[in-house]
Amino acid sequence: MYDLILIRYGELVLKGGNRKLFINTLKQNILKITGEMPEVSFDRMYLTYNEDNMRRLKFVFGISSFSPVKRVNTNINDIKTEVLNQFNDDLKTFRLNCHRNWKKFELTSQEIIKEVASELFDKKENLKVDLTKFEQQINIEVREKYSYVFSKNIKGLDGLPVGVSGKALHLISGGIDSPVAAFELMKRGVRVDFLSFITPPHTDEKTVEKVEKIVQLLANYQAGAKLFQINYTDLMNYIGLTSNQSYKINLMRRSFYRIADLLAKKEGYLAISNGENLGQVASQTMESMDVIGSQTSLQIYRPLLTFNKIDTIKLAEIIGTYQISIEKANEACELFAPKNPVIKPTFEHANNLELELNELIPLEKEAISNKMSVKRFKNKLQ
Ligand code: ATP
Ligand code: MG
């Protein structure tokens, strides 16, 4: 019945060069995610109608909505025939919508609606127009050569196409927050690659598996992603020797950021991002984030900074990461956490503790050169 999918994109506030970049990136992303290059026409794109494309478009950021449509020649008879085709005559109330983008068409929108409606009234007795409580709505879009008839509207992911805003290196753990934070960044057009610190044998295979499953799921939204994994065991054990145990997590986080900073600069990432949430734990107070964040000169993006946990969980469920995140596994930080972690650390004390650990910086450099592996994830949408 349908032959095309009509794709609409929002963010119409974008102007000039930005708009061009938006459209070109969206086109390429649709190609990467569905395997088909869409046809671009004015402020719309069109893709072949099939169930696979319908499902895959739900993974493309930058699309505001899409509809399966039938394309007909722009003349009133062909439009009428198609509306009748899509009309479900088991139903009693309907509404017609008409947009006339091509102003030179011989009939106005109101006249088109009248003509088409009278055809429907002829076909079925007791049929009623109801503008608010309609059982079905049929839309007609009149353009110069072709017109489009459709009755379904499916919400897209909205936001900006992945890639238009540059790329970030995202700190990912097996928790609930960091995957959702990555999703939020993608939504603003950031391409996200991942960095995960693992500490075998304290963390088991399961932890690594969880992170990889999460990255695979998120990679589907940008047709691929890289995961840098760093074996952090020696560093964690070494930091564990600090003379002030309450600073352990803080020192480990500072070390994460120094390593992320080196890697991000080497690989051309403009920002480091994470799933931090203000006040959630000792390492996420304003003081802690300050002392930790000082270890990189790059921007730090924290999309979940002000989220409520309930909202984060809801999103994680929608994205599909929640079920993976709650699988039981040994997380590095949980095993390492001191009884009373410092809530208001100071720069001075953190610096002094690091001076006592004189192997720290060399070990961090070594971790990047000898203890890092890179995995590439491809789009795996069915
Ligand atoms: P999450 O659900 O993301 O694990 P959380 O509330 O458990 O968040 P923390 O464990 O304190 O928070 O971690 C804060 C942030 O630090 C995480 O969101 C993540 O970005 C980063 N992070 C934590 N552990 C690791 C790790 N092992 N490797 C890489 N990044 C990590
Ligand atoms: Mg965590």
XYZ file of C-alpha atoms and ligand atoms in Angstrom:
414
model
C 0.000 0.000 0.000
C 2.797 2.470 0.842
C 5.779 3.063 -1.368
C 7.899 5.571 0.554
C 8.748 6.786 4.010
C 8.548 10.535 4.361
C 11.122 11.808 6.854
C 10.773 15.167 8.618
C 13.506 16.881 10.525
C 13.202 19.543 13.168
C 15.779 22.020 14.458
C 14.581 24.497 11.861
C 16.257 27.258 13.818
C 19.504 26.159 12.189
C 20.641 28.598 9.536
C 23.150 28.882 6.706
C 26.164 26.587 6.840
C 24.902 24.801 9.920
C 21.757 23.783 8.144
C 23.695 22.383 5.199
C 25.908 20.402 7.555
C 22.827 19.149 9.395
C 21.169 17.900 6.203
C 24.306 16.317 4.737
C 25.165 14.559 7.985
C 21.597 13.346 8.438
C 21.612 11.944 4.898
C 24.878 10.081 5.524
C 23.688 8.778 8.902
C 20.464 7.444 7.381
C 22.591 5.701 4.744
C 24.865 4.177 7.414
C 22.006 3.032 9.639
C 19.509 1.787 7.030
C 21.885 0.929 4.188
C 19.968 3.184 1.792
C 20.695 6.745 0.657
C 17.560 8.876 1.123
C 16.284 11.207 -1.557
C 16.357 14.832 -0.366
C 13.711 17.212 -1.580
C 13.242 20.646 0.001
C 12.755 20.140 3.719
C 12.006 16.426 3.494
C 13.758 13.160 2.827
C 12.307 10.014 1.309
C 13.319 6.419 1.748
C 11.894 3.203 0.317
C 9.059 1.875 2.444
C 9.734 -1.438 4.147
C 9.572 -2.759 7.705
C 13.375 -2.772 8.152
C 13.670 0.893 7.248
C 10.715 1.759 9.485
C 12.444 0.105 12.437
C 15.928 1.452 11.724
C 14.841 5.074 11.397
C 14.050 4.986 15.112
C 17.832 4.913 15.686
C 18.641 8.084 13.739
C 19.092 11.324 15.676
C 17.892 14.469 13.918
C 14.613 13.012 12.629
C 11.560 14.631 14.209
C 9.002 12.249 12.736
C 8.355 9.962 9.801
C 5.374 8.498 7.986
C 4.763 5.682 5.564
C 3.283 7.424 2.522
C 1.911 6.796 -0.925
C 3.259 9.117 -3.613
C 0.743 10.050 -6.298
C 0.767 12.467 -9.224
C -0.458 15.891 -8.227
C -4.015 15.854 -9.536
C -7.256 15.703 -7.597
C -8.382 12.339 -8.977
C -5.218 10.500 -7.996
C -5.322 12.125 -4.556
C -8.955 11.082 -4.049
C -8.278 7.504 -5.115
C -5.423 7.188 -2.660
C -7.362 8.689 0.261
C -10.099 6.133 -0.425
C -7.460 3.418 -0.436
C -6.126 4.385 2.975
C -9.566 5.012 4.424
C -10.698 2.334 6.845
C -14.442 1.980 6.326
C -14.995 0.090 9.575
C -14.590 3.422 11.350
C -17.194 6.133 11.777
C -15.302 9.372 12.404
C -12.442 10.885 10.488
C -10.477 14.022 9.906
C -8.714 15.221 6.766
C -5.655 17.445 6.806
C -4.278 19.142 3.758
C -1.065 21.101 3.238
C -0.609 22.780 -0.082
C 3.095 23.485 -0.456
C 2.638 24.133 -4.152
C 0.523 27.259 -4.142
C -0.216 27.139 -7.876
C -2.361 24.015 -7.590
C -5.847 24.781 -8.949
C -7.650 24.021 -5.651
C -7.080 25.504 -2.194
C -6.525 23.202 0.797
C -10.140 23.711 1.880
C -11.425 22.862 -1.588
C -9.322 19.704 -1.702
C -10.676 18.623 1.693
C -14.251 19.288 0.563
C -13.871 17.267 -2.640
C -12.212 14.343 -0.932
C -14.660 14.345 1.997
C -17.705 14.291 -0.272
C -16.245 11.218 -1.950
C -15.922 9.539 1.457
C -19.488 10.500 2.439
C -20.729 8.930 -0.795
C -18.905 5.739 0.047
C -20.159 5.242 3.570
C -23.361 6.215 5.343
C -23.357 7.813 8.796
C -19.752 8.846 8.462
C -18.841 11.954 10.448
C -16.058 14.494 10.506
C -14.729 14.981 14.013
C -11.758 17.314 14.326
C -10.830 16.283 17.870
C -12.101 12.761 18.544
C -11.479 11.277 15.106
C -10.792 7.564 14.762
C -8.571 8.128 11.776
C -6.781 11.041 10.243
C -5.670 11.123 6.649
C -3.133 13.709 5.548
C -2.592 15.098 2.093
C 0.515 17.015 1.176
C 0.371 18.709 -2.210
C 3.697 19.419 -3.901
C 4.469 20.473 -7.465
C 4.975 17.159 -9.206
C 3.893 14.625 -6.632
C 1.549 14.650 -3.695
C 1.710 12.480 -0.625
C -1.081 10.716 1.244
C -0.483 9.233 4.671
C -2.281 8.386 7.875
C 0.454 7.470 10.373
C 2.980 9.679 12.094
C 5.799 8.080 14.043
C 7.919 10.127 16.442
C 11.642 10.192 15.712
C 14.535 10.681 18.138
C 14.793 14.425 17.434
C 17.978 16.297 18.333
C 20.895 16.757 15.941
C 22.468 14.193 13.596
C 25.433 12.457 15.254
C 28.655 14.026 14.046
C 27.604 17.643 13.517
C 28.943 18.688 16.918
C 32.317 16.918 16.908
C 33.467 13.950 18.952
C 33.859 13.234 22.656
C 35.658 10.576 24.655
C 33.136 9.162 27.086
C 34.030 7.472 30.365
C 31.861 4.393 30.506
C 31.241 2.011 33.393
C 28.728 -0.797 33.656
C 26.413 1.448 35.700
C 23.075 2.996 34.796
C 24.209 6.587 34.362
C 27.104 6.639 31.947
C 25.237 4.893 29.073
C 22.345 7.357 29.364
C 24.805 10.270 29.412
C 26.345 8.992 26.164
C 22.895 8.817 24.567
C 22.156 12.412 25.594
C 25.379 13.601 23.979
C 24.621 11.762 20.749
C 21.292 13.540 20.768
C 23.143 16.870 20.609
C 25.089 15.683 17.562
C 28.215 14.487 19.364
C 29.916 11.370 18.086
C 30.849 9.346 21.135
C 33.696 6.883 21.593
C 34.269 5.124 24.875
C 36.985 4.671 27.482
C 36.637 2.035 30.175
C 39.048 1.213 32.989
C 39.040 -2.431 33.987
C 40.743 -4.080 36.935
C 41.015 -7.837 36.536
C 40.890 -10.032 38.543
C 39.008 -7.701 40.941
C 36.473 -7.104 38.192
C 35.462 -10.263 36.386
C 34.692 -11.119 32.769
C 31.082 -10.186 33.440
C 31.943 -6.503 33.994
C 33.810 -6.314 30.699
C 30.997 -8.143 28.948
C 28.439 -5.684 30.366
C 30.347 -2.653 29.116
C 30.761 -4.240 25.691
C 27.058 -5.046 25.442
C 26.220 -1.455 26.396
C 28.662 -0.021 23.867
C 27.218 -2.283 21.143
C 23.721 -1.045 21.912
C 24.786 2.599 21.867
C 26.879 2.063 18.715
C 23.661 1.255 16.858
C 22.597 4.896 17.260
C 25.644 6.218 15.442
C 26.469 3.276 13.176
C 29.602 2.333 15.062
C 31.810 3.231 18.015
C 35.281 2.637 19.409
C 35.908 1.280 22.885
C 39.294 1.886 24.500
C 39.848 -0.506 27.381
C 42.659 0.142 29.821
C 43.865 -2.441 32.299
C 44.038 -0.323 35.425
C 44.859 -3.039 38.002
C 48.454 -1.999 38.755
C 47.462 1.631 39.077
C 44.550 0.829 41.352
C 46.744 -1.263 43.623
C 49.374 1.458 43.664
C 46.873 4.214 44.541
C 45.604 1.895 47.289
C 48.934 2.522 49.076
C 48.105 6.195 49.679
C 48.617 7.490 53.218
C 45.083 8.902 53.308
C 42.585 6.151 52.462
C 39.622 8.520 52.389
C 41.135 10.115 49.234
C 41.467 6.844 47.325
C 38.478 7.299 44.991
C 39.343 10.917 44.471
C 42.918 10.049 43.495
C 41.736 7.300 41.203
C 39.325 9.672 39.454
C 42.076 12.259 39.013
C 44.199 9.562 37.473
C 41.297 8.551 35.126
C 41.143 12.145 33.913
C 44.879 12.496 33.348
C 44.817 9.340 31.250
C 41.645 10.402 29.400
C 43.257 13.790 28.736
C 46.355 12.216 27.160
C 44.303 9.816 25.065
C 41.752 12.445 23.978
C 44.459 14.846 22.842
C 46.270 12.108 20.963
C 43.096 10.962 19.191
C 41.552 14.379 18.527
C 38.595 14.413 20.919
C 37.461 17.897 21.935
C 35.767 16.910 25.177
C 35.731 14.260 27.869
C 32.283 13.235 29.056
C 30.807 11.144 31.849
C 27.666 10.145 33.747
C 28.266 12.315 36.796
C 25.313 13.640 38.707
C 25.673 16.467 41.224
C 25.577 15.250 44.811
C 24.987 11.570 43.970
C 28.088 10.220 45.730
C 31.161 11.636 47.516
C 33.110 11.901 44.258
C 30.327 13.988 42.688
C 30.136 16.951 45.072
C 31.122 20.347 43.643
C 34.438 20.173 45.503
C 35.218 16.658 44.244
C 34.317 17.430 40.656
C 36.551 20.492 40.848
C 39.558 18.631 42.259
C 39.058 15.755 39.793
C 38.204 17.866 36.733
C 41.329 20.003 37.187
C 43.372 17.131 35.748
C 42.319 17.901 32.197
C 42.353 21.142 30.243
C 39.670 19.772 27.926
C 35.980 20.548 28.335
C 34.118 18.079 30.530
C 30.538 17.341 29.499
C 28.189 16.014 32.179
C 24.777 15.638 30.531
C 23.203 14.054 33.638
C 24.464 16.675 36.084
C 20.972 17.735 37.150
C 18.922 14.634 36.264
C 16.753 12.834 38.816
C 17.611 9.159 39.109
C 14.053 8.184 38.182
C 14.298 10.069 34.896
C 17.673 8.498 34.155
C 16.248 5.025 34.774
C 13.242 5.719 32.542
C 15.559 6.766 29.739
C 17.836 3.764 30.296
C 14.775 1.534 29.905
C 13.808 3.211 26.652
C 17.331 2.998 25.238
C 17.574 -0.617 26.361
C 20.693 -0.272 28.536
C 18.893 -0.602 31.886
C 18.545 -4.397 31.812
C 22.260 -4.750 31.055
C 23.333 -2.235 33.705
C 21.498 -4.001 36.512
C 23.100 -7.387 35.781
C 25.236 -8.301 38.726
C 28.997 -7.872 38.349
C 31.940 -6.643 40.398
C 32.493 -2.940 39.715
C 35.992 -1.571 40.244
C 34.939 1.397 42.374
C 32.676 -0.598 44.665
C 35.530 -2.943 45.578
C 38.001 -0.133 46.055
C 35.805 2.374 47.896
C 36.977 3.407 51.392
C 34.538 3.410 54.326
C 34.530 7.183 54.615
C 35.361 8.800 51.307
C 36.221 12.484 51.491
C 33.289 14.701 50.535
C 35.108 18.034 50.369
C 38.603 17.263 49.105
C 41.164 20.039 48.577
C 43.566 20.521 45.669
C 46.476 20.909 48.027
C 45.959 17.656 49.860
C 45.280 15.689 46.672
C 48.475 17.108 45.134
C 50.511 16.239 48.221
C 49.206 12.669 48.293
C 50.139 12.267 44.641
C 53.674 13.516 45.342
C 54.057 10.600 47.751
C 53.161 8.236 44.901
C 56.058 9.014 42.599
C 55.421 6.087 40.235
C 51.921 7.351 39.445
C 52.557 9.454 36.348
C 54.949 6.962 34.701
C 52.442 4.164 35.346
C 49.691 6.208 33.694
C 51.799 6.781 30.573
C 52.637 3.111 30.481
C 48.948 2.213 30.741
C 48.194 4.039 27.493
C 51.126 2.572 25.599
C 51.083 -1.008 26.916
C 47.804 -1.724 28.661
C 45.245 -0.410 26.261
C 43.197 -2.297 23.699
C 40.833 -0.844 21.113
C 37.646 -2.558 19.993
C 35.580 -1.353 17.073
C 31.824 -1.874 17.166
C 29.791 -1.872 13.983
C 26.132 -1.155 13.451
C 24.316 -4.358 14.379
C 20.705 -3.440 13.855
C 18.563 -6.317 12.690
P 27.427 4.947 36.406
O 26.033 4.450 36.456
O 27.728 5.632 35.165
O 28.465 3.925 36.768
P 27.591 6.014 39.019
O 26.507 6.763 39.597
O 27.789 4.607 39.438
O 27.485 6.106 37.462
P 30.346 6.526 39.616
O 30.632 5.075 39.700
O 30.709 7.396 40.723
O 28.866 6.882 39.272
O 31.073 7.081 38.344
C 30.891 8.374 37.870
C 31.313 8.414 36.414
O 32.705 8.075 36.284
C 30.580 7.392 35.572
O 29.349 7.878 35.133
C 31.550 7.175 34.440
O 31.440 8.216 33.487
C 32.913 7.302 35.143
N 33.425 5.966 35.516
C 33.207 5.295 36.661
N 33.846 4.112 36.664
C 34.492 4.024 35.488
C 35.336 3.030 34.857
N 35.667 1.885 35.473
N 35.818 3.292 33.618
C 35.514 4.446 32.997
N 34.726 5.389 33.527
C 34.228 5.206 34.748
Mg 29.485 3.321 38.364
